[in-house]
Structure formats: C-alpha cells, structure tokens
mmCIF file of N, CA and C in Angstrom:
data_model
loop_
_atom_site.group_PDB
_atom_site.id
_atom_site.type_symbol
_atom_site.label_atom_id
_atom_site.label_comp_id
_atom_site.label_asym_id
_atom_site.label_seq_id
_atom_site.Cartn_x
_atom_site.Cartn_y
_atom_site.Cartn_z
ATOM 1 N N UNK A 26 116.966 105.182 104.616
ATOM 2 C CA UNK A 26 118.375 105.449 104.548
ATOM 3 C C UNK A 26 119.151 104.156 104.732
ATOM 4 N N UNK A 27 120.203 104.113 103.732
ATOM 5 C CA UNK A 27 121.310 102.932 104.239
ATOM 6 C C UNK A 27 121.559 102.894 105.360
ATOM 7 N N UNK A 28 122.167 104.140 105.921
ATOM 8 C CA UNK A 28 122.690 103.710 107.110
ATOM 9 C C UNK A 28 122.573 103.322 108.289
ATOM 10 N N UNK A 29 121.154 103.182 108.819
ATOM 11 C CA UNK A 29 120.456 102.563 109.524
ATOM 12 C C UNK A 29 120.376 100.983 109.775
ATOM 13 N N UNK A 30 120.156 100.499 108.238
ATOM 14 C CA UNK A 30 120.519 99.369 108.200
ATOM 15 C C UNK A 30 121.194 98.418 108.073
ATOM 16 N N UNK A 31 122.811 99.131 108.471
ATOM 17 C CA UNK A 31 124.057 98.464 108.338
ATOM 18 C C UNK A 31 124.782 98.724 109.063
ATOM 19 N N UNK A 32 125.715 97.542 109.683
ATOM 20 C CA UNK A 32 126.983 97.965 110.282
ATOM 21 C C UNK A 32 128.301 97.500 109.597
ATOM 22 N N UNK A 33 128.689 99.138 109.944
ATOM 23 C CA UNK A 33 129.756 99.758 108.757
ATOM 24 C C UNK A 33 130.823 99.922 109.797
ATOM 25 N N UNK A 34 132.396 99.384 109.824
ATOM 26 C CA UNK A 34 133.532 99.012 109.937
ATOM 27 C C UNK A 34 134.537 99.254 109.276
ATOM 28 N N UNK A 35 135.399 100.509 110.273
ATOM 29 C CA UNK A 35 136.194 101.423 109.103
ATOM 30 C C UNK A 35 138.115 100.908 109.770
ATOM 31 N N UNK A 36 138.590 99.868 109.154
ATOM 32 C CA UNK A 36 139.938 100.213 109.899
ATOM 33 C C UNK A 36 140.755 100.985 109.477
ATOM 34 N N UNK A 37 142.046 101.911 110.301
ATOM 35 C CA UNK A 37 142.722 102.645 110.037
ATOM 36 C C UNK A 37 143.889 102.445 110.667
ATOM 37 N N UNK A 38 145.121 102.635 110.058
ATOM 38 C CA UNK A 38 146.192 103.099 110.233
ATOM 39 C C UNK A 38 146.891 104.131 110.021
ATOM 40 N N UNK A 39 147.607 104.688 110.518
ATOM 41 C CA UNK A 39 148.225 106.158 110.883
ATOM 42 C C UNK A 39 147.464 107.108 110.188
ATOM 43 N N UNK A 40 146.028 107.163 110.480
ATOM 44 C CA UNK A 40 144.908 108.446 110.472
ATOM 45 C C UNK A 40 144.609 107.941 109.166
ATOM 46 N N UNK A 41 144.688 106.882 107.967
ATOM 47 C CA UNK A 41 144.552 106.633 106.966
ATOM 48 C C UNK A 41 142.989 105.312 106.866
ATOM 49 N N UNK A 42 142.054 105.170 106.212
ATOM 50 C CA UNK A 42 141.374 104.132 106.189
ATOM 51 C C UNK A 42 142.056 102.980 105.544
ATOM 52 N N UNK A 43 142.122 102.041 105.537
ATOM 53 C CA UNK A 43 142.956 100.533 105.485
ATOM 54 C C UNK A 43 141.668 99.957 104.982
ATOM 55 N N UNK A 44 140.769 99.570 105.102
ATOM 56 C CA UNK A 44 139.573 98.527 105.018
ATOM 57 C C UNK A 44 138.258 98.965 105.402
ATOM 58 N N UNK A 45 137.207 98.791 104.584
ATOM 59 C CA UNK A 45 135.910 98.928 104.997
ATOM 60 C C UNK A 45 135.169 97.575 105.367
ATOM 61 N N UNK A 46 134.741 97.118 106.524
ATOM 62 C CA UNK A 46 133.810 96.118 105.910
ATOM 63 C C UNK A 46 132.280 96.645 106.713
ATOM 64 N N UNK A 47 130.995 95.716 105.948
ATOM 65 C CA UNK A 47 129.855 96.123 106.624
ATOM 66 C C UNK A 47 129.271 94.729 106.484
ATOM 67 N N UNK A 48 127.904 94.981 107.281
ATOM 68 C CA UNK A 48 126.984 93.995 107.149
ATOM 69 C C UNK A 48 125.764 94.173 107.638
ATOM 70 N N UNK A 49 124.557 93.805 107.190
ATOM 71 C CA UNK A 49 123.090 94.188 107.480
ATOM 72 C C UNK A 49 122.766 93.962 108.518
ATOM 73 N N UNK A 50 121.938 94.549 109.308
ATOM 74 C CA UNK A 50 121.553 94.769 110.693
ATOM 75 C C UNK A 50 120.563 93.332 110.243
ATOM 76 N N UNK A 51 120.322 92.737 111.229
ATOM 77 C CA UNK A 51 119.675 91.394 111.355
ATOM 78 C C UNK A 51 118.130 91.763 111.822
ATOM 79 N N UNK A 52 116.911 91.186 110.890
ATOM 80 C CA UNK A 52 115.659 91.563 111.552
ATOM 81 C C UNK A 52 114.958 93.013 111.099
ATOM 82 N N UNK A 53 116.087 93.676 110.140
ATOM 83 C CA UNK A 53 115.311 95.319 109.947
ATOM 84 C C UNK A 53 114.901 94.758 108.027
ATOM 85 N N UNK A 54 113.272 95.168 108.278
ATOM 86 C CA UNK A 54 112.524 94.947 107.382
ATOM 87 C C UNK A 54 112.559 96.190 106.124
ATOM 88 N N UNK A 55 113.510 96.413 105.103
ATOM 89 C CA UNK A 55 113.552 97.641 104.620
ATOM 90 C C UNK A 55 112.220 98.067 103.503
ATOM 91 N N UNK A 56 111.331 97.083 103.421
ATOM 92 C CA UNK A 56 110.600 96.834 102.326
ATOM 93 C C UNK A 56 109.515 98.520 102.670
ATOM 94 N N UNK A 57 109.068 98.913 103.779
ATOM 95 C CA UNK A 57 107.941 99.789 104.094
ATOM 96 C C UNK A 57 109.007 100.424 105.111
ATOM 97 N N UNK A 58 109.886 100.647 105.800
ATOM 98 C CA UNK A 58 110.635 101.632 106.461
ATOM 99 C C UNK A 58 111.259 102.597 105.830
ATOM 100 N N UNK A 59 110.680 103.937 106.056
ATOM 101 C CA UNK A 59 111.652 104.832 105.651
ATOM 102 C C UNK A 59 110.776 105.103 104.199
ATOM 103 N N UNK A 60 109.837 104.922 103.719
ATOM 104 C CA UNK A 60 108.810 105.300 102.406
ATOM 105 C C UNK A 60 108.763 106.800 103.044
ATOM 106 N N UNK A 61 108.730 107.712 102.093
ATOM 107 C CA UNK A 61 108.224 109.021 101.744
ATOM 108 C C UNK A 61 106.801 108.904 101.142
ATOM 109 N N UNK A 62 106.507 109.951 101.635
ATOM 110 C CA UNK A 62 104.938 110.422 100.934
ATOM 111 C C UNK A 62 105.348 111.948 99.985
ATOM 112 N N UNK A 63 104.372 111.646 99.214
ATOM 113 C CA UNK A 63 104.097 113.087 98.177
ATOM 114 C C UNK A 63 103.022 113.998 98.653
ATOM 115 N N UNK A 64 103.305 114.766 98.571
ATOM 116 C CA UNK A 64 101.761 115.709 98.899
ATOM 117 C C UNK A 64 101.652 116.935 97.317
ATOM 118 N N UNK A 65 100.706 116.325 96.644
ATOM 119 C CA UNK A 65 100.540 117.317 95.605
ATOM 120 C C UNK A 65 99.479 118.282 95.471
ATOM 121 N N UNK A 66 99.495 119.685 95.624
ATOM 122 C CA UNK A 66 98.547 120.869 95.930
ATOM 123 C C UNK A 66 97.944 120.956 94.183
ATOM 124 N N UNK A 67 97.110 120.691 94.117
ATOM 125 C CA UNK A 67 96.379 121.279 93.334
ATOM 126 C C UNK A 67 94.982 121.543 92.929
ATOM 127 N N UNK A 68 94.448 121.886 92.152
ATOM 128 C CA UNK A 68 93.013 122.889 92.239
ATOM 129 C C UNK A 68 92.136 122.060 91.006
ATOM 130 N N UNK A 69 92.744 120.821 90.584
ATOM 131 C CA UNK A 69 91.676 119.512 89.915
ATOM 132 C C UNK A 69 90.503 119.169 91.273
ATOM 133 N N UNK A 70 89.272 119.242 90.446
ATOM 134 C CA UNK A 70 88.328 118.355 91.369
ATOM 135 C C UNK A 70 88.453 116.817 91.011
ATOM 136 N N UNK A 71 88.038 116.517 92.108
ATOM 137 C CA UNK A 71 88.527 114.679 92.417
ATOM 138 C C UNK A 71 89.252 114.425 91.275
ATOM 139 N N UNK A 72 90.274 114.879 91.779
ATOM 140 C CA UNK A 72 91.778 114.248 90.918
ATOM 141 C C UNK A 72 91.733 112.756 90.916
ATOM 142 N N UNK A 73 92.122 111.771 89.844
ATOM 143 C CA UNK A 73 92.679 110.655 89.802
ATOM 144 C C UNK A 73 94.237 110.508 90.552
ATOM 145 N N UNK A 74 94.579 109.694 91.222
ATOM 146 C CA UNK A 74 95.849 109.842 91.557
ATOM 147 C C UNK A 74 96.722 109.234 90.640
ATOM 148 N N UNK A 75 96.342 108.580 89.925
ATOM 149 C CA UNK A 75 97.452 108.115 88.728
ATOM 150 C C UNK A 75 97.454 109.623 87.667
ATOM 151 N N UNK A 76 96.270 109.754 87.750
ATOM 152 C CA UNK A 76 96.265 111.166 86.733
ATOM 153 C C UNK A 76 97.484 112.667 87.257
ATOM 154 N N UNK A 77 97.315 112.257 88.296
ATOM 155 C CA UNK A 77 98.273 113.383 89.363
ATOM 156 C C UNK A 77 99.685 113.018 89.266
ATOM 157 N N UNK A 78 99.957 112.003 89.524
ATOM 158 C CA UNK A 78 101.524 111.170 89.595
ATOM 159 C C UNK A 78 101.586 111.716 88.045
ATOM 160 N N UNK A 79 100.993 111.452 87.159
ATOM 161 C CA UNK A 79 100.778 111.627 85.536
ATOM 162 C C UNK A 79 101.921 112.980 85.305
ATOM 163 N N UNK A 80 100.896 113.916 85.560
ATOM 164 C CA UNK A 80 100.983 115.436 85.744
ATOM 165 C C UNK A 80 102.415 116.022 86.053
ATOM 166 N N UNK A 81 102.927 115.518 87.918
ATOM 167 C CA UNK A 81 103.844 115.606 88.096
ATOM 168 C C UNK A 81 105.079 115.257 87.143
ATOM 169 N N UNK A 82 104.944 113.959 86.986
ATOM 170 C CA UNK A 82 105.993 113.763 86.330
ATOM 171 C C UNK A 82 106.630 114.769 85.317
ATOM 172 N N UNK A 83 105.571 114.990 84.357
ATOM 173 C CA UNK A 83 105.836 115.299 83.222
ATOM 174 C C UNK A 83 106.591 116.858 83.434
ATOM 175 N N UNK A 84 105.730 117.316 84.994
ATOM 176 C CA UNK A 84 106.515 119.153 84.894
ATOM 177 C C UNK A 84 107.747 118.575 85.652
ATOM 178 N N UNK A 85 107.882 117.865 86.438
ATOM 179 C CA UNK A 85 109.527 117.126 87.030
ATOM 180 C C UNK A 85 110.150 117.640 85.562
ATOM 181 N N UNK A 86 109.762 116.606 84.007
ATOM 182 C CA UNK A 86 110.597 116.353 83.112
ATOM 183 C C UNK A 86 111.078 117.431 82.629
ATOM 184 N N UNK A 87 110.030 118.022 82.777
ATOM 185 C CA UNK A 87 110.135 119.580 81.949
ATOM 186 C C UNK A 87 110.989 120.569 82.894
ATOM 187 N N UNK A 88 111.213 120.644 84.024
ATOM 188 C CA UNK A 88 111.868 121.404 84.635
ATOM 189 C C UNK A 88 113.214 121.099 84.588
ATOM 190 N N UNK A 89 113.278 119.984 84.417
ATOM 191 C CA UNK A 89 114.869 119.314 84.412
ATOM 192 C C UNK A 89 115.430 119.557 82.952
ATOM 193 N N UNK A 90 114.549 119.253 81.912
ATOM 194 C CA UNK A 90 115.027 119.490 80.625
ATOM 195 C C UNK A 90 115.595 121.193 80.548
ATOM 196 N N UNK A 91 115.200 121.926 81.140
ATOM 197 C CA UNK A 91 115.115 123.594 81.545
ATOM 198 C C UNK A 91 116.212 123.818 82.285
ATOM 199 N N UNK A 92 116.392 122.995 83.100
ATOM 200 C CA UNK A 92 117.807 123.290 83.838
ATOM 201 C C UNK A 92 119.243 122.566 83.266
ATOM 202 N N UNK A 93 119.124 121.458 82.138
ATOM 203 C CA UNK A 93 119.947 121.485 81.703
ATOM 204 C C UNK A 93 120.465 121.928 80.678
ATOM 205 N N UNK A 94 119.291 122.793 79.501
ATOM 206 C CA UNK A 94 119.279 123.478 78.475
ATOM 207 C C UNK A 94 120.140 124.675 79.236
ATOM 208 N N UNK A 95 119.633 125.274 80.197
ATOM 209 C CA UNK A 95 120.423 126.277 81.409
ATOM 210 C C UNK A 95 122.032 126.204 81.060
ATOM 211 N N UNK A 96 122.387 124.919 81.809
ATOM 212 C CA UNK A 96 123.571 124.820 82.356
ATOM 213 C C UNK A 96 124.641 124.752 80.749
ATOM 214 N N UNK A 97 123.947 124.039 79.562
ATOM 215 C CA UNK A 97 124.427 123.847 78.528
ATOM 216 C C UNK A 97 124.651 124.820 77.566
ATOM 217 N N UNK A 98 124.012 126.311 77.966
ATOM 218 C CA UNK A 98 124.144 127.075 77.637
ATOM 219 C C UNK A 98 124.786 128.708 77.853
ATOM 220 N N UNK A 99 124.751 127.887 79.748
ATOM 221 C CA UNK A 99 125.480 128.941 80.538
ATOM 222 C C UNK A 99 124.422 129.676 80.515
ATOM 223 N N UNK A 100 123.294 129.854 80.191
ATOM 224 C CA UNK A 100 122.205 130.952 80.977
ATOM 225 C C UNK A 100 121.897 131.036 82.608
ATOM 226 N N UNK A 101 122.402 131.909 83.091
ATOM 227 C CA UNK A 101 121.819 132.766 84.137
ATOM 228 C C UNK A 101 120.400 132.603 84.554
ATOM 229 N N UNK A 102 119.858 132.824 85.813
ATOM 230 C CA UNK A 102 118.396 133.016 86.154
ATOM 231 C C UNK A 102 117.927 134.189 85.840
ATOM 232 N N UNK A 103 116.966 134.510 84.662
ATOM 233 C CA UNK A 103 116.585 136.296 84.358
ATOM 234 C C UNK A 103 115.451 136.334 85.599
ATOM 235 N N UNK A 104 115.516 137.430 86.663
ATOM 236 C CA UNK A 104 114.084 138.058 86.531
ATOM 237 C C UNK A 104 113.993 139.092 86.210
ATOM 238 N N UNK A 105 112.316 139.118 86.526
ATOM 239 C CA UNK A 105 111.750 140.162 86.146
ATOM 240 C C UNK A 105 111.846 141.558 86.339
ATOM 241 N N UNK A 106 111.635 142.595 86.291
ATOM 242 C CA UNK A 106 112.224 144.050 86.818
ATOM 243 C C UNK A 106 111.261 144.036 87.958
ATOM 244 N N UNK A 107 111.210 144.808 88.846
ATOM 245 C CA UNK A 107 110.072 145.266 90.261
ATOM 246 C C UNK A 107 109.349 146.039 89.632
#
C-alpha cells in the first residue's frame, strides 16, 4: 500500500484543503513489502506454474470480456430455476 510509505500533509483553511504535500518515509524498502500471493485450486497433476499463471489469466480475460459484453448490453444475471 502507498500509504504506509509516505508522509502525507494536508493544509486547510476554513474546513477547506489548501495544499497537499508528501514525501517518502526514509529506509522503507518497497521492492518485496506488501507482495501478495496467489493460491490456485486445481485438479492438474504436477501443474507447471507458468502453465497455471497461463490458465488463470486467460479465464481472468474471459470473465472480464463477459462482464463487459454484460454491462454493454444491459444484461442482468439469469439464474437458473430451483
């Protein structure tokens, strides 16, 4: 996160912001702080992990292409009946 690694300086006058200034915290290494991990479930034996990152991506692409075909069309979420 940014904001950890900055100090951020808000002046104000009559309840209004006037000026921002900031500047980097001195000594904080952002290169490996704050990395996320993936955890991907699936039922490949000895998956490649480039083959996996592979995989993901592509249903990421595809889900997104799906949600904006969605929105561009004004479709609704259908389900199914019980």
């Amino acid at each position: 996160m940014a904001s950890g690694r900055y100090i951020v300086e808000v002046a104000a006058e009559g309840g209004k912001a006037t000026s921002v200034t900031w500047q980097k915290k001195e000594g904080e290494d952002s290169r490996t702080e704050g990395h996320g991990v993936y955890f991907i479930r699936t039922n490949y034996e000895k998956p490649q992990e480039e083959q996996l990152w592979d995989v993901y991506n592509t249903i990421r692409e595809v889900e997104a292409t799906f949600r904006c075909l969605k929105s561009d069309l004004q479709i609704r979420p259908v389900h199914p009946p019980k």
